[in-house]
Amino acid sequence: MNIRSEEEIKIEKLFTWLNGEGYTPDDCHFKKEDYHYFRKNLLKKISIPDTTITPIMERFLYFIGSSKSIENIVVFGSYYGYALLWLLGGGIHNNNRKVSGIDIDFKACEGAKKNIEGINDFFSVGNKCSIYNENALKSLESFQDHSIDLCLLDIDVNGSKKEYIELLNIWENKLKPNCIILAHDPMVEKFHNDFHLFHNFIKTNDLYSSYITLPLDFCGIDIFKKRT
Ligand SMILES: C[S@@+](CC[C@H](N)C(=O)[O-])C[C@H]1O[C@@H](n2cnc3c(N)ncnc32)[C@H](O)[C@@H]1O
């Protein structure tokens, strides 16, 4: 018997709504059985000291990562790679996918590399995953790509999120038109002032579409696009 919890029904409705409103590509899909299979294997094979990515946020990242039109993904503040692996996991069968994580913390980057190696067998040949131990608030010489389709902003600089504005300013020319931008943590109380500034920045900047905040959990996530 296939019983769906209230939470599952709500999140599946939200996914349909996001597709309908054009926030996510039409081919984004969520297969519950595949999600559970991936989760079971992922949790067996990886090691993370902690994460604020909740099961409902995992589903969202898995859902959005499923689109075949999203080939090039970058996570700013990848830590041990948990959110990155969920974005990658959603497109497990997509060929030619490139996923990059950038983090300033050496130990976290080594951990992320190990986690990616641990789960490597799952992914289609042609998927390429790279971790850069770098400061994302500087333009990276080693990162030549100007074709990012989706990025997740999740750097946390000494307990602040106000650097999201600087991050977008530095990386804007590497984002493709229509690039989907996700910003983690708008619901966290201690970041309210930082997000107030960030939201004003998006609203008053012609480069970006209007954002919505998805209150999926206590962190929440913003979604918007770079305009064409
Ligand atoms: C909240 S954690 C990210 C959690 C992660 N996305 C996950 O999946 O669990 C924030 C990360 O931002 C990184 N960070 C802070 N400042 C940074 C910077 N200037 N450049 C790159 N990473 C940075 C920290 O080292 C930390 O790993």
mmCIF file of N, CA, C and O in Angstrom, residues 39-111:
data_model
loop_
_atom_site.group_PDB
_atom_site.id
_atom_site.type_symbol
_atom_site.label_atom_id
_atom_site.label_comp_id
_atom_site.label_asym_id
_atom_site.label_seq_id
_atom_site.Cartn_x
_atom_site.Cartn_y
_atom_site.Cartn_z
ATOM 1 N N ARG A 39 18.650 7.872 -0.522
ATOM 2 C CA ARG A 39 18.922 8.331 0.848
ATOM 3 C C ARG A 39 19.538 7.223 1.690
ATOM 4 O O ARG A 39 20.511 7.423 2.419
ATOM 5 N N LYS A 40 18.937 6.013 1.550
ATOM 6 C CA LYS A 40 19.424 4.873 2.343
ATOM 7 C C LYS A 40 20.894 4.618 2.041
ATOM 8 O O LYS A 40 21.720 4.442 2.935
ATOM 9 N N ASN A 41 21.241 4.619 0.766
ATOM 10 C CA ASN A 41 22.615 4.347 0.348
ATOM 11 C C ASN A 41 23.551 5.494 0.696
ATOM 12 O O ASN A 41 24.672 5.276 1.136
ATOM 13 N N LEU A 42 23.060 6.710 0.501
ATOM 14 C CA LEU A 42 23.889 7.889 0.785
ATOM 15 C C LEU A 42 24.302 7.887 2.263
ATOM 16 O O LEU A 42 25.483 8.027 2.594
ATOM 17 N N LEU A 43 23.317 7.700 3.144
ATOM 18 C CA LEU A 43 23.609 7.794 4.580
ATOM 19 C C LEU A 43 24.555 6.683 5.044
ATOM 20 O O LEU A 43 25.296 6.856 6.005
ATOM 21 N N LYS A 44 24.558 5.563 4.317
ATOM 22 C CA LYS A 44 25.473 4.462 4.671
ATOM 23 C C LYS A 44 26.901 4.808 4.278
ATOM 24 O O LYS A 44 27.847 4.366 4.882
ATOM 25 N N LYS A 45 27.055 5.599 3.221
ATOM 26 C CA LYS A 45 28.376 5.761 2.613
ATOM 27 C C LYS A 45 29.101 7.056 2.942
ATOM 28 O O LYS A 45 30.266 7.188 2.602
ATOM 29 N N ILE A 46 28.403 8.021 3.492
ATOM 30 C CA ILE A 46 29.079 9.305 3.706
ATOM 31 C C ILE A 46 29.234 9.613 5.195
ATOM 32 O O ILE A 46 28.575 8.992 6.036
ATOM 33 N N SER A 47 30.067 10.595 5.476
ATOM 34 C CA SER A 47 30.262 10.998 6.857
ATOM 35 C C SER A 47 30.250 12.534 6.917
ATOM 36 O O SER A 47 31.000 13.190 6.195
ATOM 37 N N ILE A 48 29.354 13.080 7.748
ATOM 38 C CA ILE A 48 29.286 14.545 7.904
ATOM 39 C C ILE A 48 29.199 14.865 9.407
ATOM 40 O O ILE A 48 28.457 14.197 10.122
ATOM 41 N N PRO A 49 29.961 15.875 9.878
ATOM 42 C CA PRO A 49 29.908 16.178 11.303
ATOM 43 C C PRO A 49 28.519 16.680 11.716
ATOM 44 O O PRO A 49 28.013 16.328 12.766
ATOM 45 N N ASP A 50 27.909 17.511 10.875
ATOM 46 C CA ASP A 50 26.546 17.992 11.139
ATOM 47 C C ASP A 50 26.034 18.673 9.878
ATOM 48 O O ASP A 50 26.811 18.954 8.970
ATOM 49 N N THR A 51 24.737 18.909 9.845
ATOM 50 C CA THR A 51 24.156 19.642 8.711
ATOM 51 C C THR A 51 22.816 20.221 9.138
ATOM 52 O O THR A 51 22.137 19.662 10.003
ATOM 53 N N THR A 52 22.450 21.354 8.538
ATOM 54 C CA THR A 52 21.110 21.903 8.801
ATOM 55 C C THR A 52 20.177 21.564 7.625
ATOM 56 O O THR A 52 19.069 22.084 7.539
ATOM 57 N N ILE A 53 20.655 20.739 6.696
ATOM 58 C CA ILE A 53 19.798 20.308 5.578
ATOM 59 C C ILE A 53 18.854 19.217 6.107
ATOM 60 O O ILE A 53 19.294 18.122 6.453
ATOM 61 N N THR A 54 17.564 19.552 6.178
ATOM 62 C CA THR A 54 16.564 18.635 6.754
ATOM 63 C C THR A 54 16.018 17.702 5.659
ATOM 64 O O THR A 54 16.178 17.983 4.457
ATOM 65 N N PRO A 55 15.346 16.609 6.039
ATOM 66 C CA PRO A 55 14.785 15.703 5.020
ATOM 67 C C PRO A 55 13.883 16.418 4.002
ATOM 68 O O PRO A 55 13.899 16.088 2.825
ATOM 69 N N ILE A 56 13.144 17.422 4.434
ATOM 70 C CA ILE A 56 12.260 18.111 3.487
ATOM 71 C C ILE A 56 13.100 18.946 2.503
ATOM 72 O O ILE A 56 12.785 19.032 1.314
ATOM 73 N N MET A 57 14.187 19.521 2.994
ATOM 74 C CA MET A 57 15.092 20.286 2.111
ATOM 75 C C MET A 57 15.817 19.320 1.163
ATOM 76 O O MET A 57 16.030 19.648 -0.004
ATOM 77 N N GLU A 58 16.153 18.132 1.652
ATOM 78 C CA GLU A 58 16.779 17.111 0.780
ATOM 79 C C GLU A 58 15.866 16.858 -0.417
ATOM 80 O O GLU A 58 16.304 16.806 -1.564
ATOM 81 N N ARG A 59 14.572 16.686 -0.117
ATOM 82 C CA ARG A 59 13.609 16.394 -1.190
ATOM 83 C C ARG A 59 13.570 17.516 -2.213
ATOM 84 O O ARG A 59 13.502 17.272 -3.419
ATOM 85 N N PHE A 60 13.581 18.750 -1.698
ATOM 86 C CA PHE A 60 13.532 19.896 -2.608
ATOM 87 C C PHE A 60 14.775 19.915 -3.506
ATOM 88 O O PHE A 60 14.676 20.106 -4.729
ATOM 89 N N LEU A 61 15.951 19.698 -2.916
ATOM 90 C CA LEU A 61 17.199 19.743 -3.703
ATOM 91 C C LEU A 61 17.219 18.585 -4.713
ATOM 92 O O LEU A 61 17.646 18.743 -5.861
ATOM 93 N N TYR A 62 16.718 17.438 -4.265
ATOM 94 C CA TYR A 62 16.659 16.254 -5.122
ATOM 95 C C TYR A 62 15.718 16.510 -6.310
ATOM 96 O O TYR A 62 16.020 16.181 -7.449
ATOM 97 N N PHE A 63 14.588 17.144 -6.004
ATOM 98 C CA PHE A 63 13.593 17.468 -7.029
ATOM 99 C C PHE A 63 14.186 18.415 -8.075
ATOM 100 O O PHE A 63 14.140 18.167 -9.277
ATOM 101 N N ILE A 64 14.778 19.498 -7.614
ATOM 102 C CA ILE A 64 15.277 20.507 -8.556
ATOM 103 C C ILE A 64 16.488 19.969 -9.324
ATOM 104 O O ILE A 64 16.700 20.282 -10.493
ATOM 105 N N GLY A 65 17.246 19.104 -8.676
ATOM 106 C CA GLY A 65 18.418 18.515 -9.331
ATOM 107 C C GLY A 65 18.050 17.523 -10.418
ATOM 108 O O GLY A 65 18.911 17.078 -11.182
ATOM 109 N N SER A 66 16.772 17.160 -10.521
ATOM 110 C CA SER A 66 16.380 16.112 -11.482
ATOM 111 C C SER A 66 16.300 16.619 -12.924
ATOM 112 O O SER A 66 16.283 15.822 -13.862
ATOM 113 N N SER A 67 16.258 17.937 -13.117
ATOM 114 C CA SER A 67 16.052 18.449 -14.477
ATOM 115 C C SER A 67 17.252 18.193 -15.386
ATOM 116 O O SER A 67 18.396 18.456 -15.019
ATOM 117 N N LYS A 68 16.956 17.704 -16.587
ATOM 118 C CA LYS A 68 18.024 17.447 -17.565
ATOM 119 C C LYS A 68 18.584 18.758 -18.118
ATOM 120 O O LYS A 68 19.678 18.794 -18.664
ATOM 121 N N SER A 69 17.807 19.856 -17.972
ATOM 122 C CA SER A 69 18.297 21.131 -18.514
ATOM 123 C C SER A 69 19.331 21.783 -17.580
ATOM 124 O O SER A 69 19.959 22.753 -17.952
ATOM 125 N N ILE A 70 19.468 21.233 -16.388
ATOM 126 C CA ILE A 70 20.462 21.785 -15.455
ATOM 127 C C ILE A 70 21.721 20.929 -15.547
ATOM 128 O O ILE A 70 21.762 19.812 -15.031
ATOM 129 N N GLU A 71 22.711 21.452 -16.230
ATOM 130 C CA GLU A 71 23.927 20.642 -16.428
ATOM 131 C C GLU A 71 25.060 21.064 -15.506
ATOM 132 O O GLU A 71 25.891 20.266 -15.132
ATOM 133 N N ASN A 72 25.098 22.343 -15.195
ATOM 134 C CA ASN A 72 26.258 22.873 -14.471
ATOM 135 C C ASN A 72 25.813 23.521 -13.157
ATOM 136 O O ASN A 72 25.141 24.548 -13.165
ATOM 137 N N ILE A 73 26.179 22.869 -12.058
ATOM 138 C CA ILE A 73 25.710 23.306 -10.731
ATOM 139 C C ILE A 73 26.909 23.734 -9.874
ATOM 140 O O ILE A 73 27.939 23.057 -9.887
ATOM 141 N N VAL A 74 26.753 24.833 -9.140
ATOM 142 C CA VAL A 74 27.815 25.231 -8.203
ATOM 143 C C VAL A 74 27.208 25.467 -6.817
ATOM 144 O O VAL A 74 26.174 26.124 -6.696
ATOM 145 N N VAL A 75 27.857 24.903 -5.808
ATOM 146 C CA VAL A 75 27.446 25.151 -4.422
ATOM 147 C C VAL A 75 28.519 26.014 -3.755
ATOM 148 O O VAL A 75 29.682 25.603 -3.662
ATOM 149 N N PHE A 76 28.136 27.204 -3.330
ATOM 150 C CA PHE A 76 29.058 28.101 -2.622
ATOM 151 C C PHE A 76 28.911 27.831 -1.125
ATOM 152 O O PHE A 76 27.848 28.081 -0.557
ATOM 153 N N GLY A 77 29.944 27.309 -0.515
ATOM 154 C CA GLY A 77 29.860 26.898 0.891
ATOM 155 C C GLY A 77 29.395 25.458 0.925
ATOM 156 O O GLY A 77 28.331 25.137 1.451
ATOM 157 N N SER A 78 30.227 24.576 0.339
ATOM 158 C CA SER A 78 29.771 23.184 0.150
ATOM 159 C C SER A 78 29.984 22.336 1.397
ATOM 160 O O SER A 78 29.434 21.240 1.497
ATOM 161 N N TYR A 79 30.827 22.799 2.340
ATOM 162 C CA TYR A 79 31.106 22.074 3.589
ATOM 163 C C TYR A 79 31.439 20.609 3.255
ATOM 164 O O TYR A 79 32.309 20.360 2.442
ATOM 165 N N TYR A 80 30.785 19.634 3.881
ATOM 166 C CA TYR A 80 31.121 18.217 3.600
ATOM 167 C C TYR A 80 30.333 17.668 2.407
ATOM 168 O O TYR A 80 30.324 16.471 2.159
ATOM 169 N N GLY A 81 29.660 18.541 1.679
ATOM 170 C CA GLY A 81 29.040 18.129 0.420
ATOM 171 C C GLY A 81 27.618 17.617 0.521
ATOM 172 O O GLY A 81 27.098 17.043 -0.444
ATOM 173 N N TYR A 82 26.956 17.813 1.664
ATOM 174 C CA TYR A 82 25.642 17.179 1.811
ATOM 175 C C TYR A 82 24.609 17.743 0.824
ATOM 176 O O TYR A 82 24.004 16.984 0.062
ATOM 177 N N ALA A 83 24.454 19.074 0.809
ATOM 178 C CA ALA A 83 23.476 19.671 -0.123
ATOM 179 C C ALA A 83 23.887 19.355 -1.563
ATOM 180 O O ALA A 83 23.046 19.041 -2.417
ATOM 181 N N LEU A 84 25.176 19.422 -1.809
ATOM 182 C CA LEU A 84 25.699 19.144 -3.155
ATOM 183 C C LEU A 84 25.305 17.723 -3.596
ATOM 184 O O LEU A 84 24.856 17.503 -4.731
ATOM 185 N N LEU A 85 25.431 16.761 -2.682
ATOM 186 C CA LEU A 85 25.099 15.376 -3.053
ATOM 187 C C LEU A 85 23.612 15.206 -3.330
ATOM 188 O O LEU A 85 23.220 14.404 -4.176
ATOM 189 N N TRP A 86 22.779 16.013 -2.669
ATOM 190 C CA TRP A 86 21.341 15.934 -2.954
ATOM 191 C C TRP A 86 21.003 16.521 -4.319
ATOM 192 O O TRP A 86 20.154 15.984 -5.042
ATOM 193 N N LEU A 87 21.700 17.608 -4.663
ATOM 194 C CA LEU A 87 21.473 18.190 -6.003
ATOM 195 C C LEU A 87 21.956 17.208 -7.071
ATOM 196 O O LEU A 87 21.304 16.998 -8.093
ATOM 197 N N LEU A 88 23.096 16.593 -6.807
ATOM 198 C CA LEU A 88 23.664 15.616 -7.737
ATOM 199 C C LEU A 88 22.758 14.379 -7.816
ATOM 200 O O LEU A 88 22.488 13.852 -8.902
ATOM 201 N N GLY A 89 22.258 13.951 -6.648
ATOM 202 C CA GLY A 89 21.440 12.734 -6.560
ATOM 203 C C GLY A 89 20.162 12.823 -7.384
ATOM 204 O O GLY A 89 19.740 11.848 -8.005
ATOM 205 N N GLY A 90 19.552 13.995 -7.423
ATOM 206 C CA GLY A 90 18.308 14.151 -8.179
ATOM 207 C C GLY A 90 18.514 13.874 -9.657
ATOM 208 O O GLY A 90 17.610 13.402 -10.349
ATOM 209 N N GLY A 91 19.721 14.131 -10.131
ATOM 210 C CA GLY A 91 20.008 13.907 -11.561
ATOM 211 C C GLY A 91 20.938 12.733 -11.754
ATOM 212 O O GLY A 91 21.781 12.748 -12.650
ATOM 213 N N ILE A 92 20.729 11.726 -10.959
ATOM 214 C CA ILE A 92 21.628 10.564 -10.945
ATOM 215 C C ILE A 92 21.813 9.931 -12.327
ATOM 216 O O ILE A 92 22.876 9.434 -12.662
ATOM 217 N N HIS A 93 20.751 9.973 -13.131
ATOM 218 C CA HIS A 93 20.843 9.347 -14.467
ATOM 219 C C HIS A 93 21.157 10.357 -15.562
ATOM 220 O O HIS A 93 21.202 9.998 -16.732
ATOM 221 N N ASN A 94 21.321 11.630 -15.196
ATOM 222 C CA ASN A 94 21.600 12.645 -16.221
ATOM 223 C C ASN A 94 23.070 12.571 -16.624
ATOM 224 O O ASN A 94 23.941 12.574 -15.758
ATOM 225 N N ASN A 95 23.296 12.511 -17.902
ATOM 226 C CA ASN A 95 24.683 12.477 -18.367
ATOM 227 C C ASN A 95 25.233 13.886 -18.448
ATOM 228 O O ASN A 95 24.478 14.857 -18.475
ATOM 229 N N ASN A 96 26.538 13.992 -18.533
ATOM 230 C CA ASN A 96 27.225 15.272 -18.733
ATOM 231 C C ASN A 96 26.874 16.325 -17.704
ATOM 232 O O ASN A 96 26.708 17.484 -18.015
ATOM 233 N N ARG A 97 26.709 15.890 -16.501
ATOM 234 C CA ARG A 97 26.425 16.868 -15.447
ATOM 235 C C ARG A 97 27.731 17.247 -14.753
ATOM 236 O O ARG A 97 28.586 16.402 -14.516
ATOM 237 N N LYS A 98 27.828 18.529 -14.434
ATOM 238 C CA LYS A 98 29.017 19.005 -13.755
ATOM 239 C C LYS A 98 28.587 19.669 -12.448
ATOM 240 O O LYS A 98 27.737 20.563 -12.471
ATOM 241 N N VAL A 99 29.109 19.196 -11.347
ATOM 242 C CA VAL A 99 28.748 19.786 -10.063
ATOM 243 C C VAL A 99 30.023 20.210 -9.339
ATOM 244 O O VAL A 99 30.960 19.422 -9.212
ATOM 245 N N SER A 100 30.078 21.473 -8.893
ATOM 246 C CA SER A 100 31.272 21.966 -8.207
ATOM 247 C C SER A 100 30.885 22.496 -6.843
ATOM 248 O O SER A 100 29.857 23.155 -6.690
ATOM 249 N N GLY A 101 31.742 22.222 -5.878
ATOM 250 C CA GLY A 101 31.561 22.775 -4.538
ATOM 251 C C GLY A 101 32.754 23.666 -4.236
ATOM 252 O O GLY A 101 33.885 23.323 -4.600
ATOM 253 N N ILE A 102 32.506 24.808 -3.603
ATOM 254 C CA ILE A 102 33.599 25.718 -3.248
ATOM 255 C C ILE A 102 33.495 25.988 -1.746
ATOM 256 O O ILE A 102 32.423 26.378 -1.256
ATOM 257 N N ASP A 103 34.584 25.730 -1.040
ATOM 258 C CA ASP A 103 34.559 26.016 0.395
ATOM 259 C C ASP A 103 35.957 26.425 0.864
ATOM 260 O O ASP A 103 36.964 25.906 0.389
ATOM 261 N N ILE A 104 35.972 27.334 1.815
ATOM 262 C CA ILE A 104 37.229 27.901 2.325
ATOM 263 C C ILE A 104 37.890 26.967 3.352
ATOM 264 O O ILE A 104 39.068 27.109 3.655
ATOM 265 N N ASP A 105 37.110 26.009 3.850
ATOM 266 C CA ASP A 105 37.581 25.129 4.931
ATOM 267 C C ASP A 105 38.218 23.872 4.332
ATOM 268 O O ASP A 105 37.536 23.045 3.719
ATOM 269 N N PHE A 106 39.539 23.735 4.544
ATOM 270 C CA PHE A 106 40.291 22.628 3.932
ATOM 271 C C PHE A 106 39.744 21.265 4.380
ATOM 272 O O PHE A 106 39.517 20.375 3.570
ATOM 273 N N LYS A 107 39.554 21.128 5.707
ATOM 274 C CA LYS A 107 39.110 19.839 6.243
ATOM 275 C C LYS A 107 37.741 19.441 5.658
ATOM 276 O O LYS A 107 37.504 18.282 5.297
ATOM 277 N N ALA A 108 36.852 20.438 5.568
ATOM 278 C CA ALA A 108 35.518 20.169 5.010
ATOM 279 C C ALA A 108 35.646 19.732 3.547
ATOM 280 O O ALA A 108 34.946 18.815 3.099
ATOM 281 N N CYS A 109 36.551 20.366 2.812
ATOM 282 C CA CYS A 109 36.726 20.000 1.393
ATOM 283 C C CYS A 109 37.248 18.570 1.259
ATOM 284 O O CYS A 109 36.783 17.820 0.390
ATOM 285 N N GLU A 110 38.202 18.191 2.141
ATOM 286 C CA GLU A 110 38.709 16.814 2.096
ATOM 287 C C GLU A 110 37.563 15.834 2.403
ATOM 288 O O GLU A 110 37.426 14.801 1.765
ATOM 289 N N GLY A 111 36.735 16.210 3.378
ATOM 290 C CA GLY A 111 35.579 15.375 3.731
ATOM 291 C C GLY A 111 34.603 15.267 2.567
ATOM 292 O O GLY A 111 34.071 14.191 2.276
#
